[in-house]
Coordinates of N, CA and C in Angstrom, one line a residue:
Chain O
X1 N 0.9 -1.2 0.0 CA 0.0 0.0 0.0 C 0.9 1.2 0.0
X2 N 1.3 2.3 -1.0 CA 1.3 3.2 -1.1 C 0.7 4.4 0.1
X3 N 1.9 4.8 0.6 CA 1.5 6.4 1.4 C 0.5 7.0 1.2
X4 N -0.3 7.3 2.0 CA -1.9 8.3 1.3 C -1.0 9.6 1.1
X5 N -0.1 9.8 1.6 CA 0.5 11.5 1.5 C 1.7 11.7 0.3
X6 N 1.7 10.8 0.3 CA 3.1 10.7 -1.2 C 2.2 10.5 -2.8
X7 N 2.0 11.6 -3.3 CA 1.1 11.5 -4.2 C 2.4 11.7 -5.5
X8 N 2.1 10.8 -6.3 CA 3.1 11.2 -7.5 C 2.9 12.1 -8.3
X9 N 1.3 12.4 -8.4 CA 0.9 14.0 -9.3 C 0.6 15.0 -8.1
X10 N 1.2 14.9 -7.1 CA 0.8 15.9 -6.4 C 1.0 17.4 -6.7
X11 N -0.3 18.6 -6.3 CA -0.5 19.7 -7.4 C 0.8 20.7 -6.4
X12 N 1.0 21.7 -6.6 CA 1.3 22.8 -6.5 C 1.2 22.9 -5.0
X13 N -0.4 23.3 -4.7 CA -0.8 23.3 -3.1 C -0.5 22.2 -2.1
X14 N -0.6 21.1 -2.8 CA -0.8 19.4 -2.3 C 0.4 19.8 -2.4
X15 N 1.9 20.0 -2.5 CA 3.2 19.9 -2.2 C 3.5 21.2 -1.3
X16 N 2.5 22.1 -1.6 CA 2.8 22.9 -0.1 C 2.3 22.5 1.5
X17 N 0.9 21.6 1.6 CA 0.6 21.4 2.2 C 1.7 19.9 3.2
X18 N 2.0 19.1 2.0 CA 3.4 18.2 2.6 C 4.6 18.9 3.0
X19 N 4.9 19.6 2.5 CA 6.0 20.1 3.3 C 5.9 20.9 4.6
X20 N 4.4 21.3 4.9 CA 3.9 22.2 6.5 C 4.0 20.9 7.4
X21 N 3.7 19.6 6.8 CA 3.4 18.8 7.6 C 4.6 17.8 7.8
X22 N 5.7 18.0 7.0 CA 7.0 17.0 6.8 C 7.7 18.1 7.8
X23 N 8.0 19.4 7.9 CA 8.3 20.5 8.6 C 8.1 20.5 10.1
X24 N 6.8 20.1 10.1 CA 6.6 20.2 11.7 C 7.3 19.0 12.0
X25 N 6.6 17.4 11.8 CA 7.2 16.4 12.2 C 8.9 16.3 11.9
X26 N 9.4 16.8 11.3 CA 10.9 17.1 11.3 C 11.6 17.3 13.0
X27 N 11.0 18.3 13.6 CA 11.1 18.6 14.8 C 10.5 18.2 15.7
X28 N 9.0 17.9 15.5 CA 8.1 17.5 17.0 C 9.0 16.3 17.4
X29 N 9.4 15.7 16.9 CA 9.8 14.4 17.1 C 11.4 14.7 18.0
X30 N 12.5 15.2 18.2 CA 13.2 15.1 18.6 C 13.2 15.3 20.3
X31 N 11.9 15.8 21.0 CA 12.5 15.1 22.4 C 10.6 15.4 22.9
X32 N 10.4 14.9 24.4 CA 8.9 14.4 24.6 C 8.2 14.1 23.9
X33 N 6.9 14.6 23.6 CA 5.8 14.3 22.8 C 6.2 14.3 21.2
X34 N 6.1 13.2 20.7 CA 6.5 13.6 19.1 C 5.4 14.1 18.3
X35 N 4.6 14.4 18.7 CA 3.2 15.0 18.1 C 3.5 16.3 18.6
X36 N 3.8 17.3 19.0 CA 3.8 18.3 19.7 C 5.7 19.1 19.6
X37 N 5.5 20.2 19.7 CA 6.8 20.9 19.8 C 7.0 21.2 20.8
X38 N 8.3 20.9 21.9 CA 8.2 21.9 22.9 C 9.1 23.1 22.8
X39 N 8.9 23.7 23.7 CA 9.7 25.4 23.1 C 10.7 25.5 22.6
X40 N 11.9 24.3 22.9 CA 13.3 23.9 22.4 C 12.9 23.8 21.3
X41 N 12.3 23.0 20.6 CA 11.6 22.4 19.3 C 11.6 23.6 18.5
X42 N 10.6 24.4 19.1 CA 9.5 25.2 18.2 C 10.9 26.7 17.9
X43 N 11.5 26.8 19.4 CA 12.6 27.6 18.7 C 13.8 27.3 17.7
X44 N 14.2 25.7 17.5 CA 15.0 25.2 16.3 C 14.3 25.3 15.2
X45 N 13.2 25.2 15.1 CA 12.2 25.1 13.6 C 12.5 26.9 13.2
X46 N 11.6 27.7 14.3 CA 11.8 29.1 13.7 C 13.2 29.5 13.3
X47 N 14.1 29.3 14.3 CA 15.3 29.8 13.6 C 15.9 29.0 12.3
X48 N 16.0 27.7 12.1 CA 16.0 26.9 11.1 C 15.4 27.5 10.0
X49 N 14.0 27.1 10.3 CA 13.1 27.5 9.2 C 12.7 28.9 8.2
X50 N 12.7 30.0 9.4 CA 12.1 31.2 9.3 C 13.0 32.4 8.9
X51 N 14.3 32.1 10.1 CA 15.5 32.9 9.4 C 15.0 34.5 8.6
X52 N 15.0 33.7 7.3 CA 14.6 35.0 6.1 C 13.6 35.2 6.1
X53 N 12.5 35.3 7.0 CA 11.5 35.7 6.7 C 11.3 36.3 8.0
X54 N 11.6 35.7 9.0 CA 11.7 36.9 10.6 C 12.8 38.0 10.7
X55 N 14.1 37.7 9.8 CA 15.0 38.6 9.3 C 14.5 39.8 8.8
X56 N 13.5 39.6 7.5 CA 13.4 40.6 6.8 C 12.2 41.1 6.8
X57 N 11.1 40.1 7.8 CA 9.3 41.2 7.6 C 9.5 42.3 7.6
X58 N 9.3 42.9 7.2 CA 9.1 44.5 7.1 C 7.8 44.9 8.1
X59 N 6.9 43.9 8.9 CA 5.9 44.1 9.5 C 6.2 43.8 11.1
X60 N 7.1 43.9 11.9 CA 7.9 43.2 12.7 C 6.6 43.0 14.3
X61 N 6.1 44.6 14.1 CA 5.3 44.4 14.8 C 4.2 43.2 14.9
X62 N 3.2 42.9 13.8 CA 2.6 41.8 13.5 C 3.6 40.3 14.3
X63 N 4.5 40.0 13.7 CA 5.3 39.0 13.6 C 5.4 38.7 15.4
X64 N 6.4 39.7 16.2 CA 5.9 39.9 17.3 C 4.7 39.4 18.0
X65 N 3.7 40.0 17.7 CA 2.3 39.3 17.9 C 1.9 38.4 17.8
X66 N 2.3 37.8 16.6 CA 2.4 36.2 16.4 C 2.7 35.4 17.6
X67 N 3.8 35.7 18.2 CA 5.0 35.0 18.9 C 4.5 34.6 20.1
X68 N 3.9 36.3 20.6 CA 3.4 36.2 22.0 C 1.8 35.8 22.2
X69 N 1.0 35.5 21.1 CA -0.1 34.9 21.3 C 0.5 33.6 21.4
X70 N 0.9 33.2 21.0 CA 1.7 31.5 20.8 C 2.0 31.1 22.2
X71 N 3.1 32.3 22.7 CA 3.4 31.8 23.6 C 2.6 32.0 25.1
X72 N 1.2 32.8 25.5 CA 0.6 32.8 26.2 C -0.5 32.0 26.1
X73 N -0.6 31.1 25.1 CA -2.0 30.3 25.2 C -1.5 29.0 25.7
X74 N -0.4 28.5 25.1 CA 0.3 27.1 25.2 C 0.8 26.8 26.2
X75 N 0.9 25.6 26.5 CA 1.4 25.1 27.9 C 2.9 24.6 27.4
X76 N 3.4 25.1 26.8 CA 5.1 25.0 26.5 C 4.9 24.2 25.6
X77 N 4.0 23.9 24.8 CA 3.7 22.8 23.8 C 3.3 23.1 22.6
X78 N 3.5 23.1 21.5 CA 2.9 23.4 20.6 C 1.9 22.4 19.5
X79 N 1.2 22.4 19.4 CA 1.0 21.2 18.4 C 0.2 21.8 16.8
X80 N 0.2 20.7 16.0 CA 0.3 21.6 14.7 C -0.9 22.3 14.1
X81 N -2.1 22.1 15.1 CA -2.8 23.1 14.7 C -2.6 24.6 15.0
X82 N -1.6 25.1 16.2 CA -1.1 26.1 16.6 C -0.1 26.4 15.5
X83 N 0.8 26.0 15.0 CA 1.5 26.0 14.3 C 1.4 26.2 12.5
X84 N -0.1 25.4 12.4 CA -0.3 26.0 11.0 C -1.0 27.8 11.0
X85 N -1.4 27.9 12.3 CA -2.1 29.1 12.4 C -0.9 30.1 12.3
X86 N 0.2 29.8 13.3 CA 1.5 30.4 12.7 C 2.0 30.8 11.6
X87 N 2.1 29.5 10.9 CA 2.5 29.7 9.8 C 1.6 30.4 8.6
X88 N 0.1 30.7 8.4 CA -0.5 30.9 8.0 C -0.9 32.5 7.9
X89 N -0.8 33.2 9.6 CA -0.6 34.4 9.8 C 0.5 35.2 8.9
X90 N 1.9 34.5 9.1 CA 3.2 34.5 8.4 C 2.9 34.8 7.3
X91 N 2.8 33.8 6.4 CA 1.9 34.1 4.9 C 1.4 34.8 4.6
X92 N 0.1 35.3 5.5 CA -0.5 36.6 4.8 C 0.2 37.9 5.5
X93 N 1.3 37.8 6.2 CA 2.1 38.9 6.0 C 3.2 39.3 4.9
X94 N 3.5 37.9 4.2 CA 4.0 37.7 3.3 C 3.4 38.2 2.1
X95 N 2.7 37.7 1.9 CA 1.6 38.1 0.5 C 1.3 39.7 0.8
X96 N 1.2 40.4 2.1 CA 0.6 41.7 2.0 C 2.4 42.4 1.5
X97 N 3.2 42.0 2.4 CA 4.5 42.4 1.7 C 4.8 42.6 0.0
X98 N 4.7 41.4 -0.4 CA 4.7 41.1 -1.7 C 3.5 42.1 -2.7
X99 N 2.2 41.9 -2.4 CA 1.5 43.1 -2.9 C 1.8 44.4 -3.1
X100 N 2.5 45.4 -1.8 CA 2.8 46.3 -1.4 C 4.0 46.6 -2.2
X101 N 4.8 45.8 -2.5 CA 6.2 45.4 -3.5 C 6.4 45.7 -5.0
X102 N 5.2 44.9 -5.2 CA 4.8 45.2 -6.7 C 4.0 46.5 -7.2
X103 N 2.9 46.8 -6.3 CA 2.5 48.5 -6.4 C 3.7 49.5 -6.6
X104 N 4.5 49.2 -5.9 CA 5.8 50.1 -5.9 C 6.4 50.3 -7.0
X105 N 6.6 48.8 -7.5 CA 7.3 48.2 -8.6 C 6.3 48.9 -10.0
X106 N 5.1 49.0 -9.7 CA 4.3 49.5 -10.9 C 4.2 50.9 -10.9
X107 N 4.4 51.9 -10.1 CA 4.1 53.0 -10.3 C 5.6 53.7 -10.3
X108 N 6.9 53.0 -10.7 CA 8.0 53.4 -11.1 C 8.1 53.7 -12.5
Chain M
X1 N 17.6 45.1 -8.3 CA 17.5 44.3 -6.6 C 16.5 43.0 -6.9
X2 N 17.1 42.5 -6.3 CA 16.0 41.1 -6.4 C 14.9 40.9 -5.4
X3 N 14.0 39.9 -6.0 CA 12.7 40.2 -5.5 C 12.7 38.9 -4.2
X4 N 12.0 40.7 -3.0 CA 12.1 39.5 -1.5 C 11.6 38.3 -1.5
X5 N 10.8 37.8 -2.5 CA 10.2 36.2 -1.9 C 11.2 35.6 -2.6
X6 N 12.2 35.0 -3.3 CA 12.7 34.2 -4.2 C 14.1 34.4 -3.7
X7 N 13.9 33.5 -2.3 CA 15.3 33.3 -2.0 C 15.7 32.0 -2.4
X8 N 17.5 32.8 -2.7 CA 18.1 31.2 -3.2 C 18.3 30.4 -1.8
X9 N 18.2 31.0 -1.0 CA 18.4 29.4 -0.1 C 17.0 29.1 1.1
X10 N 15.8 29.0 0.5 CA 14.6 29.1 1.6 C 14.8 27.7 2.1
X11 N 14.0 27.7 3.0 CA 13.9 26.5 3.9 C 12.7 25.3 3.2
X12 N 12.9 24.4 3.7 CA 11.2 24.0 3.4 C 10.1 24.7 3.5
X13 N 10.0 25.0 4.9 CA 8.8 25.8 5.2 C 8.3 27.6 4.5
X14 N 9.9 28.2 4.0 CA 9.6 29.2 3.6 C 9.3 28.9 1.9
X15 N 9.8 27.5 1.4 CA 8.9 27.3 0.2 C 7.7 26.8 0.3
X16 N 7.2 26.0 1.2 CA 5.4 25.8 1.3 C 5.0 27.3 1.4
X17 N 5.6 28.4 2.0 CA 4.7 29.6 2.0 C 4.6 30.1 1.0
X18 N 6.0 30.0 0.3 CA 5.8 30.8 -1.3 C 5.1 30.1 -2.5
X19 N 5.1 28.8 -2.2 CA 4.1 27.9 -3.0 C 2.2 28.4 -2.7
X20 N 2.3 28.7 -1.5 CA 0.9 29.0 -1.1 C 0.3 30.7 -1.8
X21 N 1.6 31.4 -1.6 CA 1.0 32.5 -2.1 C 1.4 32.4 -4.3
X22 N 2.0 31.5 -4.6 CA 2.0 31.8 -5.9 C 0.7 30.6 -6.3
X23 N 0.2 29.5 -5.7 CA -1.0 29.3 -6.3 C -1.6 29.8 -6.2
X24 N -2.2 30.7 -4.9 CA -3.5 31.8 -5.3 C -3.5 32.7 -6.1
X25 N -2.1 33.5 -6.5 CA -2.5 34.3 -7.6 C -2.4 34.1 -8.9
X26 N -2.0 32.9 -8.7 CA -1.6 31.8 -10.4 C -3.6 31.9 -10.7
X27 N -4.4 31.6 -9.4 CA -6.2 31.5 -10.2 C -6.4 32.9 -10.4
X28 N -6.2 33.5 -8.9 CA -6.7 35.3 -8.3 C -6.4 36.1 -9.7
X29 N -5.6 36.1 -10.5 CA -5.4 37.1 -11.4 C -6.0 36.6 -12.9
X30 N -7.2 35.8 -12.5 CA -7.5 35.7 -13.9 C -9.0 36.1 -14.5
X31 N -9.8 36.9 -13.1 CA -10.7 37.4 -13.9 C -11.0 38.7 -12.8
X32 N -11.5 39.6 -12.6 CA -11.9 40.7 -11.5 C -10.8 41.4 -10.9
X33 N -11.3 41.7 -9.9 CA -10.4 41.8 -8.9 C -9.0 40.8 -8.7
X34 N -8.3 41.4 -9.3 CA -6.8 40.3 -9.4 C -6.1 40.0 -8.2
X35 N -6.4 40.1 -7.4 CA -5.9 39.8 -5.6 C -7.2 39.2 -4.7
X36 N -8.6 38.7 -5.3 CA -9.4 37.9 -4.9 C -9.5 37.1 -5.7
X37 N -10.8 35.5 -5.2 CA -10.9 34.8 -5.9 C -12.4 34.8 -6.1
X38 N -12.8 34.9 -7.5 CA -14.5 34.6 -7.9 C -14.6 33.4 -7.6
X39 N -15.9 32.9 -7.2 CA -16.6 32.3 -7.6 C -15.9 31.0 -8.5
X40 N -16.0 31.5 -9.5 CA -15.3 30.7 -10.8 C -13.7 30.2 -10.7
X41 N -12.9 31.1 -10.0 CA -11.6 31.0 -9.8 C -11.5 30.4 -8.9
X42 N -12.5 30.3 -7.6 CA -12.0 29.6 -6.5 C -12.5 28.0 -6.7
X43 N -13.4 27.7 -7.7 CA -13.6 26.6 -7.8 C -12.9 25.7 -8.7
X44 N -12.2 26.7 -10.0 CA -10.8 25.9 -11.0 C -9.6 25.5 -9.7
X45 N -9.4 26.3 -8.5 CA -8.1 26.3 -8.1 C -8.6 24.9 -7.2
X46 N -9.5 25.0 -6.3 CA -10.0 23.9 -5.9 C -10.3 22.5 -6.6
X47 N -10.5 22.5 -7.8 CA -10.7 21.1 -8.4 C -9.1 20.7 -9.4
X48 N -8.6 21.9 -9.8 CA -6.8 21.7 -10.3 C -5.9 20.7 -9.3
X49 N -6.2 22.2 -7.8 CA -4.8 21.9 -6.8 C -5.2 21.0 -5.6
X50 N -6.8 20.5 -5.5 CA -7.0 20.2 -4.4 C -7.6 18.4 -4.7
X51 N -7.7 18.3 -6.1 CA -8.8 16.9 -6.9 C -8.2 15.7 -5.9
X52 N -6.6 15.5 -5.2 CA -6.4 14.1 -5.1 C -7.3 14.5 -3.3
X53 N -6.9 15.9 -2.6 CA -7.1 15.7 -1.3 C -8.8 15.6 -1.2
X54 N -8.9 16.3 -1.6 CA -10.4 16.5 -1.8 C -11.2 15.5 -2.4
X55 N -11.2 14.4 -2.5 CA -11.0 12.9 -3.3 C -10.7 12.0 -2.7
X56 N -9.9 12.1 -1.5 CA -9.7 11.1 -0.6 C -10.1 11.3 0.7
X57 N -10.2 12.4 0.9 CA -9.7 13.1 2.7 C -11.5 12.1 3.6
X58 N -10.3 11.4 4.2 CA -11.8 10.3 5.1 C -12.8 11.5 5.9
X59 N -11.8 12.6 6.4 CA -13.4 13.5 7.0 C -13.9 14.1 6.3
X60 N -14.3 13.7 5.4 CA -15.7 13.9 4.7 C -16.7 15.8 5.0
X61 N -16.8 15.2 6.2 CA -17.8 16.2 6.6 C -17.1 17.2 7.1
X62 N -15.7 16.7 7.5 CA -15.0 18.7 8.2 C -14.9 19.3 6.6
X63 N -14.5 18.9 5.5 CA -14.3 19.4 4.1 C -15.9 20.2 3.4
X64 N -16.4 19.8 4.0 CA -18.0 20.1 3.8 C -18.3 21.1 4.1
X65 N -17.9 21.4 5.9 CA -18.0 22.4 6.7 C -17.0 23.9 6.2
X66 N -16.1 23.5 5.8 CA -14.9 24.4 5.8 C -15.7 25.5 4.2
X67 N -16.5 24.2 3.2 CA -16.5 24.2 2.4 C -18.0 25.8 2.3
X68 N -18.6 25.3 3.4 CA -19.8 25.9 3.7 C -19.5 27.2 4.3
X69 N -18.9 27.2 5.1 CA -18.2 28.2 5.8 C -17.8 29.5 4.9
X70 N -16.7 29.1 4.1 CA -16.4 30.0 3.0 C -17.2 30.6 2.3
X71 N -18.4 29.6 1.5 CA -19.6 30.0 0.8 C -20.3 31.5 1.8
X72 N -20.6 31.2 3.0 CA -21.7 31.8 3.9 C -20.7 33.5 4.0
X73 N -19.5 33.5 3.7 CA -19.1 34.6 4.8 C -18.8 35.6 3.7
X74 N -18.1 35.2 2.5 CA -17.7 36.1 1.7 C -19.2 36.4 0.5
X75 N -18.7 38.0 -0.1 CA -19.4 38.1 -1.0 C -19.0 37.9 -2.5
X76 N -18.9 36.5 -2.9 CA -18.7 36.2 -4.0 C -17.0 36.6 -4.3
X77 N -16.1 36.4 -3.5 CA -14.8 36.8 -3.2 C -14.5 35.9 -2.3
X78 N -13.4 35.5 -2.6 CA -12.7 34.9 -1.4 C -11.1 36.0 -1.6
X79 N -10.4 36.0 -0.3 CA -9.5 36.6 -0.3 C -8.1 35.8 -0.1
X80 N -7.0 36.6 0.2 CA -5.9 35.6 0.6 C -5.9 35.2 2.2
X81 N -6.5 35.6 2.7 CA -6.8 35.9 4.4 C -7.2 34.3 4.0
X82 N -8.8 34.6 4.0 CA -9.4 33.1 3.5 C -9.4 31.9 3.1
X83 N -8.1 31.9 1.9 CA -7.7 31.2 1.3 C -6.9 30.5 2.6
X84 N -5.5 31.7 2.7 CA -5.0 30.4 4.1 C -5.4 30.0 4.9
X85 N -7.0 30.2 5.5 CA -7.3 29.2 6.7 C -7.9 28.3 5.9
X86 N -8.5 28.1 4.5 CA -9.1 27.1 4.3 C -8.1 26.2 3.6
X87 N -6.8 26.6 3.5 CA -5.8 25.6 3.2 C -5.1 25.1 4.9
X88 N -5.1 26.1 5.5 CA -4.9 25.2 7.1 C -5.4 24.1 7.6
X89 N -6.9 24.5 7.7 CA -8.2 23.4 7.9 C -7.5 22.2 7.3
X90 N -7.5 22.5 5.8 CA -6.8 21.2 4.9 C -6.1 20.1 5.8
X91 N -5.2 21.2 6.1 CA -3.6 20.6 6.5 C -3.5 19.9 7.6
X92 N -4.5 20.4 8.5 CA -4.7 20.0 9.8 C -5.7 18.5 9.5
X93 N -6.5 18.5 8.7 CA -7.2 17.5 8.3 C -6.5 16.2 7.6
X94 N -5.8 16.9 6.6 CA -4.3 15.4 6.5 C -3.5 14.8 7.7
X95 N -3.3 16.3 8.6 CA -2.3 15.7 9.8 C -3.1 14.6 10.3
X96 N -3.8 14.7 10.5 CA -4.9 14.4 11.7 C -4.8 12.5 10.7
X97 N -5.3 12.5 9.5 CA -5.3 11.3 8.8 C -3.6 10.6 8.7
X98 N -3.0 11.4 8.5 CA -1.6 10.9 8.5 C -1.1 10.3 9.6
X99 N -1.8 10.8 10.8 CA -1.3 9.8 12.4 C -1.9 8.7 12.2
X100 N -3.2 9.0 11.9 CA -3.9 7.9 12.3 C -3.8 6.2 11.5
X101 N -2.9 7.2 10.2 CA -2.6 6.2 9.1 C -1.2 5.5 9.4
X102 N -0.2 6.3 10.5 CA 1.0 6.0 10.9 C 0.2 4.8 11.8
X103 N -0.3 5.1 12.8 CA -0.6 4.1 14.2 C -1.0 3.2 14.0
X104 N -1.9 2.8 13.0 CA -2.4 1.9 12.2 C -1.3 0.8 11.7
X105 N 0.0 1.6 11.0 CA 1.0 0.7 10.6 C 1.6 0.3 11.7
X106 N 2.0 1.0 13.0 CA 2.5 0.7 14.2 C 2.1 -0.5 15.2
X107 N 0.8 -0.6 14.6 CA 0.2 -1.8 15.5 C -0.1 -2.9 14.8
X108 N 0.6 -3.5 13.1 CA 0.3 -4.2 12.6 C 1.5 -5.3 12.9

């Protein structure tokens, strides 16, 4: 039986959506709950992961907010519905970046 | 100067974001408002990028809900906001199948 997640025509999104989820399990797994990040975890992933994109938001405040909602709901744990919401937030800071970018870029 | 999303060295996770934001505007810019999705656009990008998960996904009925949800709130627009939670939902709905598809193999 073939992986339900290993699709060989997998689209565009369906290879975005494996890699949020190959991303987290990357890390959850390295110490307690492997379903879950704990703060060690979730701080190797961001700095690993995020780097250029916490480096350069131009929205820092946002990003910030991100951080500390995260970190006041959870019990030192993260698990990956928290986590997509993260990363999700991130993205549409990303995309408003990127919009904002190209306006610029068009009225030169 | 080169353009902030298209770094040569992203991470995984900073390419599932950039994948997430270049399939929406790969539909988003093809008829109206070129940074929402019609009606019409959100339904090509859904049956394109979504046919294997959308096709398989055992909960049935959260895909339903998510699916309803969307319909009820927006006016004939979906946005990028939108779009990433209802690709989150997704994600969280594969994770969720993906354990349950691991524990399954763990106890055979």
């Amino acid at each position: 039986m073939s992986h339900p997640l290993k699709k060989e025509n997998a689209s565009t999104l369906e290879n975005a959506m494996q890699l949020m989820i190959q991303t987290f399990h990357q890390y959850s797994g390295n110490e307690g709950d492997k379903y879950t990040l704990s703060r060690a975890e979730l701080k190797e992933l961001l700095t690993t992961e995020l780097g250029n994109y916490l480096g350069n938001a131009q929205d820092k405040e946002a990003v910030d907010k991100v951080m500390n909602d995260l970190d006041s709901n959870n019990d030192g744990e993260v698990d990956f519905t928290e986590f997509v919401i993260l990363v999700g937030a991130l993205t549409v800071a990303c995309n408003d970046f990127f919009l904002e970018f190209n306006e610029k870029g068009e009225k030169k």
